[in-house]
Amino acid sequence: MAQALQEFQQGTENDVKFLPVRTGKSITGARLATEEYLKGDLEMAKNKQDEYSKAPTPEEMKGPKK
């Protein structure tokens, strides 16, 4: 029994080391992707705010075409 457990331990040692490292990388990647997504949303919102806070153009002052 001890021999079988030792063989199992040796056979799965790399997997046991791999899993927490892979999990950490996945969590970090998700966090960084979310941060970039939020930056993009803020940039788009700022662009729209800048666009619509400008003075009206002469064309806009004419009103809708009939």
Coordinates of C-alpha atoms in Angstrom, one line a residue:
M1 CA 0.0 0.0 0.0
A2 CA 2.8 2.4 0.9
Q3 CA 4.5 1.7 -2.5
A4 CA 1.2 2.5 -4.3
L5 CA 0.8 5.8 -2.5
Q6 CA 4.4 6.7 -3.2
E7 CA 3.9 6.0 -6.9
F8 CA 0.7 8.0 -6.9
Q9 CA 2.4 10.9 -5.2
Q10 CA 5.3 10.8 -7.7
G11 CA 2.9 10.5 -10.6
T12 CA 0.8 13.5 -9.6
E13 CA 3.5 15.8 -8.2
N14 CA 3.6 18.0 -11.3
D15 CA -0.2 18.2 -11.5
V16 CA -0.3 19.3 -7.9
K17 CA 2.3 22.0 -8.6
F18 CA 0.6 23.1 -11.9
L19 CA -2.9 23.7 -10.6
P20 CA -2.3 26.6 -8.2
V21 CA 0.0 28.3 -10.6
R22 CA -2.5 28.0 -13.4
T23 CA -5.3 29.2 -11.2
G24 CA -3.3 32.2 -10.1
K25 CA -2.6 33.1 -13.7
S26 CA -6.2 32.7 -14.7
I27 CA -7.4 35.0 -11.9
T28 CA -4.7 37.6 -12.7
G29 CA -5.7 37.5 -16.4
A30 CA -9.4 38.0 -15.6
R31 CA -8.6 40.9 -13.2
L32 CA -6.4 42.6 -15.8
A33 CA -8.9 42.1 -18.6
T34 CA -11.7 43.6 -16.4
E35 CA -9.5 46.6 -15.6
E36 CA -8.9 47.2 -19.3
Y37 CA -12.6 46.8 -20.1
L38 CA -13.5 49.4 -17.5
K39 CA -10.9 51.8 -18.8
G40 CA -12.4 51.4 -22.2
D41 CA -15.9 52.1 -20.9
L42 CA -14.6 55.2 -19.1
E43 CA -12.8 56.4 -22.2
M44 CA -15.9 55.9 -24.4
A45 CA -18.1 57.8 -21.9
K46 CA -15.6 60.6 -21.8
N47 CA -15.5 60.8 -25.6
K48 CA -19.3 61.0 -25.7
Q49 CA -19.4 63.6 -23.0
D50 CA -16.8 65.7 -24.8
E51 CA -18.7 65.3 -28.1
Y52 CA -22.1 66.4 -26.7
S53 CA -20.7 69.2 -24.5
K54 CA -19.5 71.2 -27.5
A55 CA -21.5 74.2 -28.7
P56 CA -24.1 73.5 -31.3
T57 CA -23.0 73.7 -34.9
P58 CA -24.8 76.1 -37.4
E59 CA -26.4 73.0 -39.0
E60 CA -27.8 71.9 -35.6
M61 CA -29.1 75.4 -35.0
K62 CA -31.3 75.1 -38.1
G63 CA -33.4 72.3 -36.5
P64 CA -34.8 69.2 -38.1
K65 CA -35.4 69.2 -41.8
K66 CA -39.0 69.1 -42.8

